[in-house]
Amino acid sequence: MSNSTTTLPETTPSRRNRLSKGRLPAWAIPAVGAGSLVLGAALSSLVGFSVATFLIFAAIVFVVAATATTVVMEGGRQGRNAFATYLVYGAFLVALVPLVSVIWTVLERGLPGLTSDFLFTSMNGMTGAVDNASVEDGTPVLGGAYHAVVGTLLITLWSTVISVPIGMLTAVYLVEYGKNGPLSRGITFFVDVMTGIPSIVAGLFAAALFGILFGPSTRMGIVAAVALSVLMIPTVVRSTEEMLKIVPNELREAAYALGVRKWRTITKVVIPTAISGIASGVTLAIARVIGETAPILVTAGLADSINWDVFDGWMATLPTFIYYQILTPTSPTNIDPSAQRAWAAALLLIAMVMVLNLGARLIARMFAPKTGR
């Protein structure tokens, strides 16, 4: 009795050619993309090179060239499908234009002014004569945004302290107690209205409120914090509400079956389960208001020196610092030092917002419920 083994026939070169015939090779589209970048740069240089025109030309060339290549190799049907696919890729490149352009411009103009003197000194005592001397002598620009950084952090901190408890408690009522009643529907309506109000309206509201309580022309950091909290509360309510809604009802029912009271179920089961999304939403709400300018102008004013007390005196923030450095340069005859400070402050503000967004992602990952055993 002999043992026989069955062997599969090897694929011959002619067989492979028949299977791959009429199909694009794997390297074709990446090669078209690389060529589109080169041709996009060449076309952009003809009209004056910029990042925006480079990405637009590269996107157009890529869509046309990739579609044409697919039509030639695979036929019209696959070509129409490829056109829709590559149009999405091209739209993605065009969508990157404003983002890349803003980041490139801010980095190019802001990095030279981001010095230790800028970060750790204020504008106290800085006059036009100082800026004129720095331009004439070629010395580094003096004066910085330390007082504005302090004001930004303090005002944002107090606005968070005010808005987060109010927003979270409101969301808990809407999800756990309101049950689509008349009051909950009214709260939802007003939260939606508050989401769309202009920021200057929030600033005018806070200024009018403190004007009634403490007299007209009251300008303090806490007034600005109240104005920003008006803008933060709707975002916190919405994000917290959505996170609480996705908590499975089985977890609540299991706690009730064990005799746990409702308030304790909310604090020990529901909120810990949703804390990842809640923390992420709160962080994004902070990032949304940290760059507001209009409410700060009418509530906290502008200061050239450091003020650590939000309950007394005017305070500066990075947005208002940028605004006044551009609008009213320290030296009207030499505006370059003020422009350098403004661009450096803009870069610093973008970096702070980026850190907050990265922090939101990190917090969401740290507090996410563990699904493994």
mmCIF file of C-alpha atoms in Angstrom:
data_model
loop_
_atom_site.group_PDB
_atom_site.id
_atom_site.type_symbol
_atom_site.label_atom_id
_atom_site.label_comp_id
_atom_site.label_asym_id
_atom_site.label_seq_id
_atom_site.Cartn_x
_atom_site.Cartn_y
_atom_site.Cartn_z
ATOM 1 C CA MET A 1 0.000 0.000 0.000
ATOM 2 C CA SER A 2 1.620 3.198 -1.116
ATOM 3 C CA ASN A 3 1.156 6.628 0.389
ATOM 4 C CA SER A 4 0.130 9.289 -2.097
ATOM 5 C CA THR A 5 0.219 13.018 -1.435
ATOM 6 C CA THR A 6 -1.742 15.591 -3.350
ATOM 7 C CA THR A 7 0.193 18.688 -4.307
ATOM 8 C CA LEU A 8 -1.412 21.923 -5.482
ATOM 9 C CA PRO A 9 -0.206 23.088 -8.857
ATOM 10 C CA GLU A 10 2.001 26.113 -8.700
ATOM 11 C CA THR A 11 0.712 29.305 -10.236
ATOM 12 C CA THR A 12 2.496 29.790 -13.510
ATOM 13 C CA PRO A 13 3.615 33.226 -14.703
ATOM 14 C CA SER A 14 0.958 33.176 -17.429
ATOM 15 C CA ARG A 15 -1.699 32.418 -14.796
ATOM 16 C CA ARG A 16 -0.535 35.339 -12.660
ATOM 17 C CA ASN A 17 -0.587 37.623 -15.679
ATOM 18 C CA ARG A 18 -4.192 36.686 -16.459
ATOM 19 C CA LEU A 19 -5.257 37.376 -12.848
ATOM 20 C CA SER A 20 -3.496 40.732 -12.624
ATOM 21 C CA LYS A 21 -4.426 41.900 -16.098
ATOM 22 C CA GLY A 22 -6.554 45.040 -16.117
ATOM 23 C CA ARG A 23 -5.732 45.947 -12.518
ATOM 24 C CA LEU A 24 -3.647 48.803 -11.166
ATOM 25 C CA PRO A 25 -0.397 47.770 -9.506
ATOM 26 C CA ALA A 26 -0.105 48.601 -5.812
ATOM 27 C CA TRP A 27 2.485 51.314 -6.399
ATOM 28 C CA ALA A 28 0.469 53.225 -9.045
ATOM 29 C CA ILE A 29 -1.661 55.500 -6.858
ATOM 30 C CA PRO A 30 1.179 56.392 -4.419
ATOM 31 C CA ALA A 31 3.298 57.251 -7.448
ATOM 32 C CA VAL A 32 0.511 59.449 -8.815
ATOM 33 C CA GLY A 33 0.243 61.128 -5.416
ATOM 34 C CA ALA A 34 3.981 61.854 -5.303
ATOM 35 C CA GLY A 35 3.884 63.237 -8.833
ATOM 36 C CA SER A 36 0.876 65.390 -7.933
ATOM 37 C CA LEU A 37 2.805 66.941 -5.055
ATOM 38 C CA VAL A 38 5.709 67.781 -7.348
ATOM 39 C CA LEU A 39 3.464 69.168 -10.082
ATOM 40 C CA GLY A 40 1.374 71.063 -7.511
ATOM 41 C CA ALA A 41 4.510 72.738 -6.166
ATOM 42 C CA ALA A 42 5.556 73.671 -9.709
ATOM 43 C CA LEU A 43 2.148 75.156 -10.570
ATOM 44 C CA SER A 44 2.034 77.010 -7.249
ATOM 45 C CA SER A 45 5.450 78.553 -7.906
ATOM 46 C CA LEU A 46 4.132 80.003 -11.173
ATOM 47 C CA VAL A 47 1.569 82.124 -9.320
ATOM 48 C CA GLY A 48 3.692 82.815 -6.239
ATOM 49 C CA PHE A 49 4.289 79.811 -4.008
ATOM 50 C CA SER A 50 2.183 79.422 -0.874
ATOM 51 C CA VAL A 51 1.043 76.456 1.160
ATOM 52 C CA ALA A 52 -2.604 77.091 0.266
ATOM 53 C CA THR A 53 -2.107 77.158 -3.533
ATOM 54 C CA PHE A 54 0.289 74.208 -3.318
ATOM 55 C CA LEU A 55 -2.314 71.994 -1.602
ATOM 56 C CA ILE A 56 -5.116 73.119 -3.916
ATOM 57 C CA PHE A 57 -3.119 72.460 -7.098
ATOM 58 C CA ALA A 58 -1.854 69.130 -5.719
ATOM 59 C CA ALA A 59 -5.407 68.033 -4.890
ATOM 60 C CA ILE A 60 -6.732 68.929 -8.346
ATOM 61 C CA VAL A 61 -3.853 67.228 -10.151
ATOM 62 C CA PHE A 62 -4.179 64.112 -7.981
ATOM 63 C CA VAL A 63 -7.927 63.704 -8.621
ATOM 64 C CA VAL A 64 -7.555 64.150 -12.388
ATOM 65 C CA ALA A 65 -4.417 62.027 -12.789
ATOM 66 C CA ALA A 66 -5.547 59.192 -10.509
ATOM 67 C CA THR A 67 -8.933 58.989 -12.205
ATOM 68 C CA ALA A 68 -7.404 59.018 -15.677
ATOM 69 C CA THR A 69 -4.925 56.296 -14.698
ATOM 70 C CA THR A 70 -7.714 54.099 -13.344
ATOM 71 C CA VAL A 71 -9.845 54.584 -16.476
ATOM 72 C CA VAL A 72 -6.951 53.573 -18.740
ATOM 73 C CA MET A 73 -5.980 50.521 -16.679
ATOM 74 C CA GLU A 74 -9.309 49.231 -15.335
ATOM 75 C CA GLY A 75 -12.036 50.732 -17.496
ATOM 76 C CA GLY A 76 -14.756 53.343 -17.221
ATOM 77 C CA ARG A 77 -16.775 51.666 -14.461
ATOM 78 C CA GLN A 78 -13.841 51.453 -12.086
ATOM 79 C CA GLY A 79 -12.819 54.918 -13.212
ATOM 80 C CA ARG A 80 -16.127 56.425 -12.049
ATOM 81 C CA ASN A 81 -15.774 54.671 -8.722
ATOM 82 C CA ALA A 82 -12.180 55.867 -8.425
ATOM 83 C CA PHE A 83 -13.230 59.437 -9.239
ATOM 84 C CA ALA A 84 -15.618 59.508 -6.267
ATOM 85 C CA THR A 85 -12.972 57.975 -4.003
ATOM 86 C CA TYR A 86 -10.171 60.284 -5.055
ATOM 87 C CA LEU A 87 -12.491 63.282 -4.927
ATOM 88 C CA VAL A 88 -12.872 62.568 -1.212
ATOM 89 C CA TYR A 89 -9.080 62.442 -0.870
ATOM 90 C CA GLY A 90 -8.753 65.714 -2.770
ATOM 91 C CA ALA A 91 -11.426 67.366 -0.620
ATOM 92 C CA PHE A 92 -9.452 66.257 2.430
ATOM 93 C CA LEU A 93 -6.339 67.980 1.090
ATOM 94 C CA VAL A 94 -8.299 71.162 0.401
ATOM 95 C CA ALA A 95 -9.795 71.024 3.897
ATOM 96 C CA LEU A 96 -6.250 71.018 5.260
ATOM 97 C CA VAL A 97 -5.497 74.319 3.504
ATOM 98 C CA PRO A 98 -6.770 76.716 6.202
ATOM 99 C CA LEU A 99 -5.384 74.600 9.042
ATOM 100 C CA VAL A 100 -1.909 74.199 7.545
ATOM 101 C CA SER A 101 -1.856 77.822 6.385
ATOM 102 C CA VAL A 102 -2.734 79.154 9.843
ATOM 103 C CA ILE A 103 -0.235 76.933 11.632
ATOM 104 C CA TRP A 104 2.510 77.736 9.114
ATOM 105 C CA THR A 105 1.925 81.495 9.344
ATOM 106 C CA VAL A 106 1.767 81.557 13.129
ATOM 107 C CA LEU A 107 4.881 79.425 13.486
ATOM 108 C CA GLU A 108 6.808 81.491 10.947
ATOM 109 C CA ARG A 109 5.954 84.819 12.578
ATOM 110 C CA GLY A 110 5.551 83.767 16.182
ATOM 111 C CA LEU A 111 8.622 81.662 16.863
ATOM 112 C CA PRO A 112 11.117 84.577 16.630
ATOM 113 C CA GLY A 113 9.240 86.425 19.388
ATOM 114 C CA LEU A 114 8.808 83.454 21.713
ATOM 115 C CA THR A 115 11.744 84.291 23.981
ATOM 116 C CA SER A 116 12.286 83.956 27.714
ATOM 117 C CA ASP A 117 11.826 87.717 28.088
ATOM 118 C CA PHE A 118 8.435 87.455 26.364
ATOM 119 C CA LEU A 119 7.324 84.578 28.563
ATOM 120 C CA PHE A 120 8.440 85.919 31.946
ATOM 121 C CA THR A 121 8.026 89.716 31.780
ATOM 122 C CA SER A 122 5.001 91.977 31.464
ATOM 123 C CA MET A 123 4.382 95.211 29.578
ATOM 124 C CA ASN A 124 4.722 97.284 32.729
ATOM 125 C CA GLY A 125 6.951 100.265 31.915
ATOM 126 C CA MET A 126 7.188 99.492 28.207
ATOM 127 C CA THR A 127 6.846 102.646 26.098
ATOM 128 C CA GLY A 128 7.244 103.624 22.491
ATOM 129 C CA ALA A 129 10.763 104.858 23.227
ATOM 130 C CA VAL A 130 11.773 101.336 24.276
ATOM 131 C CA ASP A 131 10.471 99.862 21.031
ATOM 132 C CA ASN A 132 12.130 102.604 18.975
ATOM 133 C CA ALA A 133 15.445 101.913 20.686
ATOM 134 C CA SER A 134 15.173 98.158 20.017
ATOM 135 C CA VAL A 135 14.511 98.815 16.313
ATOM 136 C CA GLU A 136 17.304 101.382 15.944
ATOM 137 C CA ASP A 137 19.907 99.392 17.882
ATOM 138 C CA GLY A 138 18.859 95.973 16.642
ATOM 139 C CA THR A 139 18.482 94.656 20.187
ATOM 140 C CA PRO A 140 15.878 92.030 21.181
ATOM 141 C CA VAL A 141 12.344 93.267 21.731
ATOM 142 C CA LEU A 142 11.566 93.876 25.395
ATOM 143 C CA GLY A 143 8.245 93.366 27.147
ATOM 144 C CA GLY A 144 6.172 90.232 27.182
ATOM 145 C CA ALA A 145 2.845 88.572 27.870
ATOM 146 C CA TYR A 146 3.453 87.097 31.332
ATOM 147 C CA HIS A 147 0.645 89.185 32.821
ATOM 148 C CA ALA A 148 -1.693 88.087 30.011
ATOM 149 C CA VAL A 149 -0.867 84.411 30.583
ATOM 150 C CA VAL A 150 -1.613 84.812 34.295
ATOM 151 C CA GLY A 151 -4.905 86.554 33.540
ATOM 152 C CA THR A 152 -5.907 83.900 30.985
ATOM 153 C CA LEU A 153 -5.258 81.047 33.402
ATOM 154 C CA LEU A 154 -7.009 82.694 36.360
ATOM 155 C CA ILE A 155 -10.106 83.786 34.440
ATOM 156 C CA THR A 156 -10.424 80.405 32.722
ATOM 157 C CA LEU A 157 -9.993 78.617 36.061
ATOM 158 C CA TRP A 158 -12.769 80.615 37.715
ATOM 159 C CA SER A 159 -15.089 80.224 34.747
ATOM 160 C CA THR A 160 -14.539 76.457 34.957
ATOM 161 C CA VAL A 161 -15.275 76.455 38.698
ATOM 162 C CA ILE A 162 -18.543 78.298 38.041
ATOM 163 C CA SER A 163 -19.778 76.460 34.951
ATOM 164 C CA VAL A 164 -18.831 72.812 35.518
ATOM 165 C CA PRO A 165 -20.972 72.177 38.653
ATOM 166 C CA ILE A 166 -23.945 74.035 37.149
ATOM 167 C CA GLY A 167 -23.627 72.254 33.813
ATOM 168 C CA MET A 168 -23.180 68.789 35.319
ATOM 169 C CA LEU A 169 -26.082 69.139 37.771
ATOM 170 C CA THR A 170 -28.321 70.421 34.977
ATOM 171 C CA ALA A 171 -27.422 67.440 32.796
ATOM 172 C CA VAL A 172 -28.055 65.025 35.681
ATOM 173 C CA TYR A 173 -31.514 66.520 36.179
ATOM 174 C CA LEU A 174 -32.353 66.306 32.471
ATOM 175 C CA VAL A 175 -31.314 62.652 32.169
ATOM 176 C CA GLU A 176 -32.136 61.185 35.585
ATOM 177 C CA TYR A 177 -35.021 63.270 36.923
ATOM 178 C CA GLY A 178 -36.604 65.376 34.181
ATOM 179 C CA LYS A 179 -37.824 62.475 32.022
ATOM 180 C CA ASN A 180 -38.918 64.838 29.225
ATOM 181 C CA GLY A 181 -41.209 66.828 31.512
ATOM 182 C CA PRO A 182 -42.241 70.456 30.943
ATOM 183 C CA LEU A 183 -39.338 71.834 32.987
ATOM 184 C CA SER A 184 -36.771 69.643 31.252
ATOM 185 C CA ARG A 185 -38.106 70.665 27.839
ATOM 186 C CA GLY A 186 -37.857 74.315 28.839
ATOM 187 C CA ILE A 187 -34.286 73.855 30.096
ATOM 188 C CA THR A 188 -33.316 72.075 26.873
ATOM 189 C CA PHE A 189 -34.792 74.901 24.822
ATOM 190 C CA PHE A 190 -32.886 77.597 26.711
ATOM 191 C CA VAL A 191 -29.661 75.582 26.587
ATOM 192 C CA ASP A 192 -30.037 75.406 22.798
ATOM 193 C CA VAL A 193 -30.628 79.171 22.685
ATOM 194 C CA MET A 194 -27.580 79.840 24.878
ATOM 195 C CA THR A 195 -25.433 77.680 22.609
ATOM 196 C CA GLY A 196 -25.959 80.109 19.738
ATOM 197 C CA ILE A 197 -25.707 83.477 21.481
ATOM 198 C CA PRO A 198 -22.819 85.729 20.382
ATOM 199 C CA SER A 199 -19.974 85.956 22.858
ATOM 200 C CA ILE A 200 -20.265 89.743 23.091
ATOM 201 C CA VAL A 201 -23.810 89.308 24.432
ATOM 202 C CA ALA A 202 -22.456 87.168 27.265
ATOM 203 C CA GLY A 203 -19.915 89.883 28.044
ATOM 204 C CA LEU A 204 -22.576 92.608 28.053
ATOM 205 C CA PHE A 205 -24.759 90.494 30.336
ATOM 206 C CA ALA A 206 -21.968 90.011 32.880
ATOM 207 C CA ALA A 207 -20.968 93.693 32.699
ATOM 208 C CA ALA A 208 -24.585 94.807 33.218
ATOM 209 C CA LEU A 209 -25.097 92.381 36.122
ATOM 210 C CA PHE A 210 -21.991 93.517 38.007
ATOM 211 C CA GLY A 211 -22.755 97.120 37.085
ATOM 212 C CA ILE A 212 -26.069 96.812 38.934
ATOM 213 C CA LEU A 213 -24.467 95.096 41.928
ATOM 214 C CA PHE A 214 -21.241 97.096 42.307
ATOM 215 C CA GLY A 215 -21.758 100.214 40.253
ATOM 216 C CA PRO A 216 -21.151 101.154 36.632
ATOM 217 C CA SER A 217 -17.833 100.589 34.897
ATOM 218 C CA THR A 218 -16.967 97.622 37.106
ATOM 219 C CA ARG A 219 -14.069 95.758 35.515
ATOM 220 C CA MET A 220 -12.662 92.683 37.248
ATOM 221 C CA GLY A 221 -11.428 89.263 36.356
ATOM 222 C CA ILE A 222 -14.399 87.596 38.039
ATOM 223 C CA VAL A 223 -16.766 89.509 35.732
ATOM 224 C CA ALA A 224 -14.969 88.027 32.749
ATOM 225 C CA ALA A 225 -15.151 84.582 34.372
ATOM 226 C CA VAL A 226 -18.934 84.918 34.707
ATOM 227 C CA ALA A 227 -19.185 85.963 31.048
ATOM 228 C CA LEU A 228 -17.152 82.954 29.929
ATOM 229 C CA SER A 229 -19.178 80.638 32.159
ATOM 230 C CA VAL A 230 -22.313 81.719 30.277
ATOM 231 C CA LEU A 231 -20.621 80.406 27.136
ATOM 232 C CA MET A 232 -19.284 77.262 28.806
ATOM 233 C CA ILE A 233 -22.444 76.056 30.545
ATOM 234 C CA PRO A 234 -24.346 74.996 27.379
ATOM 235 C CA THR A 235 -21.345 73.016 26.135
ATOM 236 C CA VAL A 236 -20.910 71.274 29.478
ATOM 237 C CA VAL A 237 -24.634 70.503 29.697
ATOM 238 C CA ARG A 238 -24.781 69.038 26.210
ATOM 239 C CA SER A 239 -21.623 66.924 26.494
ATOM 240 C CA THR A 240 -22.519 65.631 29.970
ATOM 241 C CA GLU A 241 -26.102 64.894 28.933
ATOM 242 C CA GLU A 242 -24.995 62.815 25.960
ATOM 243 C CA MET A 243 -22.494 60.884 28.057
ATOM 244 C CA LEU A 244 -25.091 60.099 30.741
ATOM 245 C CA LYS A 245 -27.576 58.914 28.116
ATOM 246 C CA ILE A 246 -25.224 56.239 26.816
ATOM 247 C CA VAL A 247 -24.808 54.656 30.273
ATOM 248 C CA PRO A 248 -26.767 51.352 30.049
ATOM 249 C CA ASN A 249 -30.006 51.330 32.048
ATOM 250 C CA GLU A 250 -29.114 47.818 33.231
ATOM 251 C CA LEU A 251 -26.458 49.338 35.502
ATOM 252 C CA ARG A 252 -29.051 51.587 37.140
ATOM 253 C CA GLU A 253 -31.541 48.745 37.499
ATOM 254 C CA ALA A 254 -28.907 46.491 39.047
ATOM 255 C CA ALA A 255 -28.117 49.146 41.647
ATOM 256 C CA TYR A 256 -31.803 49.726 42.404
ATOM 257 C CA ALA A 257 -32.314 45.960 42.775
ATOM 258 C CA LEU A 258 -29.648 45.955 45.480
ATOM 259 C CA GLY A 259 -31.515 48.678 47.348
ATOM 260 C CA VAL A 260 -29.142 51.531 46.455
ATOM 261 C CA ARG A 261 -30.797 54.938 46.519
ATOM 262 C CA LYS A 262 -31.052 56.969 43.344
ATOM 263 C CA TRP A 263 -28.648 59.742 44.308
ATOM 264 C CA ARG A 264 -26.057 57.194 45.336
ATOM 265 C CA THR A 265 -26.562 55.238 42.106
ATOM 266 C CA ILE A 266 -25.907 58.434 40.161
ATOM 267 C CA THR A 267 -22.767 59.342 42.087
ATOM 268 C CA LYS A 268 -21.310 55.843 42.405
ATOM 269 C CA VAL A 269 -22.430 54.115 39.193
ATOM 270 C CA VAL A 270 -23.666 56.488 36.484
ATOM 271 C CA ILE A 271 -21.153 59.334 36.734
ATOM 272 C CA PRO A 272 -18.073 57.086 37.161
ATOM 273 C CA THR A 273 -19.154 55.131 34.081
ATOM 274 C CA ALA A 274 -19.473 58.327 32.017
ATOM 275 C CA ILE A 275 -16.593 60.274 33.607
ATOM 276 C CA SER A 276 -14.349 59.756 30.584
ATOM 277 C CA GLY A 277 -16.688 61.571 28.179
ATOM 278 C CA ILE A 278 -17.645 64.165 30.779
ATOM 279 C CA ALA A 279 -14.017 65.103 31.452
ATOM 280 C CA SER A 280 -13.312 65.258 27.729
ATOM 281 C CA GLY A 281 -16.339 67.512 27.133
ATOM 282 C CA VAL A 282 -15.352 69.854 29.968
ATOM 283 C CA THR A 283 -11.809 70.155 28.620
ATOM 284 C CA LEU A 284 -13.096 70.962 25.142
ATOM 285 C CA ALA A 285 -15.449 73.571 26.636
ATOM 286 C CA ILE A 286 -12.443 75.221 28.294
ATOM 287 C CA ALA A 287 -10.580 75.203 24.984
ATOM 288 C CA ARG A 288 -13.607 76.823 23.348
ATOM 289 C CA VAL A 289 -13.672 79.860 25.661
ATOM 290 C CA ILE A 290 -9.980 80.378 26.363
ATOM 291 C CA GLY A 291 -9.555 82.319 23.124
ATOM 292 C CA GLU A 292 -12.583 84.613 23.486
ATOM 293 C CA THR A 293 -11.817 88.297 23.072
ATOM 294 C CA ALA A 294 -15.058 90.310 22.970
ATOM 295 C CA PRO A 295 -16.388 89.309 26.429
ATOM 296 C CA ILE A 296 -13.029 90.075 28.055
ATOM 297 C CA LEU A 297 -12.825 93.548 26.527
ATOM 298 C CA VAL A 298 -16.078 94.669 28.184
ATOM 299 C CA THR A 299 -15.627 92.851 31.493
ATOM 300 C CA ALA A 300 -11.944 92.739 32.488
ATOM 301 C CA GLY A 301 -10.448 95.582 30.451
ATOM 302 C CA LEU A 302 -6.715 95.558 29.852
ATOM 303 C CA ALA A 303 -3.744 95.793 32.209
ATOM 304 C CA ASP A 304 -0.020 96.177 31.555
ATOM 305 C CA SER A 305 1.091 94.665 34.845
ATOM 306 C CA ILE A 306 0.462 91.395 36.656
ATOM 307 C CA ASN A 307 -2.753 91.118 38.672
ATOM 308 C CA TRP A 308 -3.286 87.926 40.687
ATOM 309 C CA ASP A 309 -6.593 89.025 42.241
ATOM 310 C CA VAL A 310 -9.632 88.346 40.055
ATOM 311 C CA PHE A 311 -11.826 90.274 42.503
ATOM 312 C CA ASP A 312 -9.982 93.565 42.195
ATOM 313 C CA GLY A 313 -8.702 95.554 39.241
ATOM 314 C CA TRP A 314 -8.405 95.069 35.519
ATOM 315 C CA MET A 315 -6.801 91.958 34.076
ATOM 316 C CA ALA A 316 -5.238 91.154 30.722
ATOM 317 C CA THR A 317 -5.631 87.924 28.766
ATOM 318 C CA LEU A 318 -3.802 86.648 25.725
ATOM 319 C CA PRO A 319 -6.649 87.447 23.264
ATOM 320 C CA THR A 320 -6.957 91.049 24.496
ATOM 321 C CA PHE A 321 -3.166 91.364 24.564
ATOM 322 C CA ILE A 322 -3.034 90.359 20.884
ATOM 323 C CA TYR A 323 -5.901 92.701 20.041
ATOM 324 C CA TYR A 324 -4.328 95.776 21.613
ATOM 325 C CA GLN A 325 -0.823 95.048 20.329
ATOM 326 C CA ILE A 326 -2.213 95.052 16.776
ATOM 327 C CA LEU A 327 -4.775 97.841 17.202
ATOM 328 C CA THR A 328 -2.683 100.260 19.266
ATOM 329 C CA PRO A 329 1.044 99.486 18.867
ATOM 330 C CA THR A 330 3.304 100.603 21.695
ATOM 331 C CA SER A 331 5.228 102.711 19.193
ATOM 332 C CA PRO A 332 3.049 104.099 16.382
ATOM 333 C CA THR A 333 6.153 104.815 14.281
ATOM 334 C CA ASN A 334 7.703 101.337 14.737
ATOM 335 C CA ILE A 335 4.989 98.719 14.836
ATOM 336 C CA ASP A 336 7.237 95.706 14.263
ATOM 337 C CA PRO A 337 7.934 95.030 17.976
ATOM 338 C CA SER A 338 4.203 95.080 18.776
ATOM 339 C CA ALA A 339 3.461 92.834 15.806
ATOM 340 C CA GLN A 340 6.141 90.409 16.990
ATOM 341 C CA ARG A 341 4.576 90.287 20.465
ATOM 342 C CA ALA A 342 1.122 89.714 18.951
ATOM 343 C CA TRP A 343 2.270 86.801 16.780
ATOM 344 C CA ALA A 344 4.181 85.238 19.673
ATOM 345 C CA ALA A 345 1.091 85.527 21.876
ATOM 346 C CA ALA A 346 -1.015 83.939 19.126
ATOM 347 C CA LEU A 347 1.397 81.011 18.931
ATOM 348 C CA LEU A 348 1.314 80.641 22.713
ATOM 349 C CA LEU A 349 -2.491 80.670 22.708
ATOM 350 C CA ILE A 350 -2.657 78.005 19.982
ATOM 351 C CA ALA A 351 -0.208 75.885 21.968
ATOM 352 C CA MET A 352 -2.410 76.175 25.066
ATOM 353 C CA VAL A 353 -5.512 75.129 23.113
ATOM 354 C CA MET A 354 -3.599 72.207 21.597
ATOM 355 C CA VAL A 355 -2.459 71.074 25.045
ATOM 356 C CA LEU A 356 -6.050 71.217 26.284
ATOM 357 C CA ASN A 357 -7.265 69.100 23.365
ATOM 358 C CA LEU A 358 -4.508 66.559 23.905
ATOM 359 C CA GLY A 359 -5.367 66.598 27.598
ATOM 360 C CA ALA A 360 -8.994 65.827 26.759
ATOM 361 C CA ARG A 361 -7.924 62.764 24.792
ATOM 362 C CA LEU A 362 -5.591 61.629 27.572
ATOM 363 C CA ILE A 363 -8.278 62.093 30.229
ATOM 364 C CA ALA A 364 -10.804 60.191 28.125
ATOM 365 C CA ARG A 365 -8.367 57.302 27.796
ATOM 366 C CA MET A 366 -7.362 57.306 31.474
ATOM 367 C CA PHE A 367 -10.897 57.319 32.851
ATOM 368 C CA ALA A 368 -12.471 55.077 30.217
ATOM 369 C CA PRO A 369 -14.138 51.988 31.747
ATOM 370 C CA LYS A 370 -11.918 48.923 31.635
ATOM 371 C CA THR A 371 -13.550 46.255 29.474
ATOM 372 C CA GLY A 372 -11.040 43.458 30.046
ATOM 373 C CA ARG A 373 -11.015 41.041 32.981
#
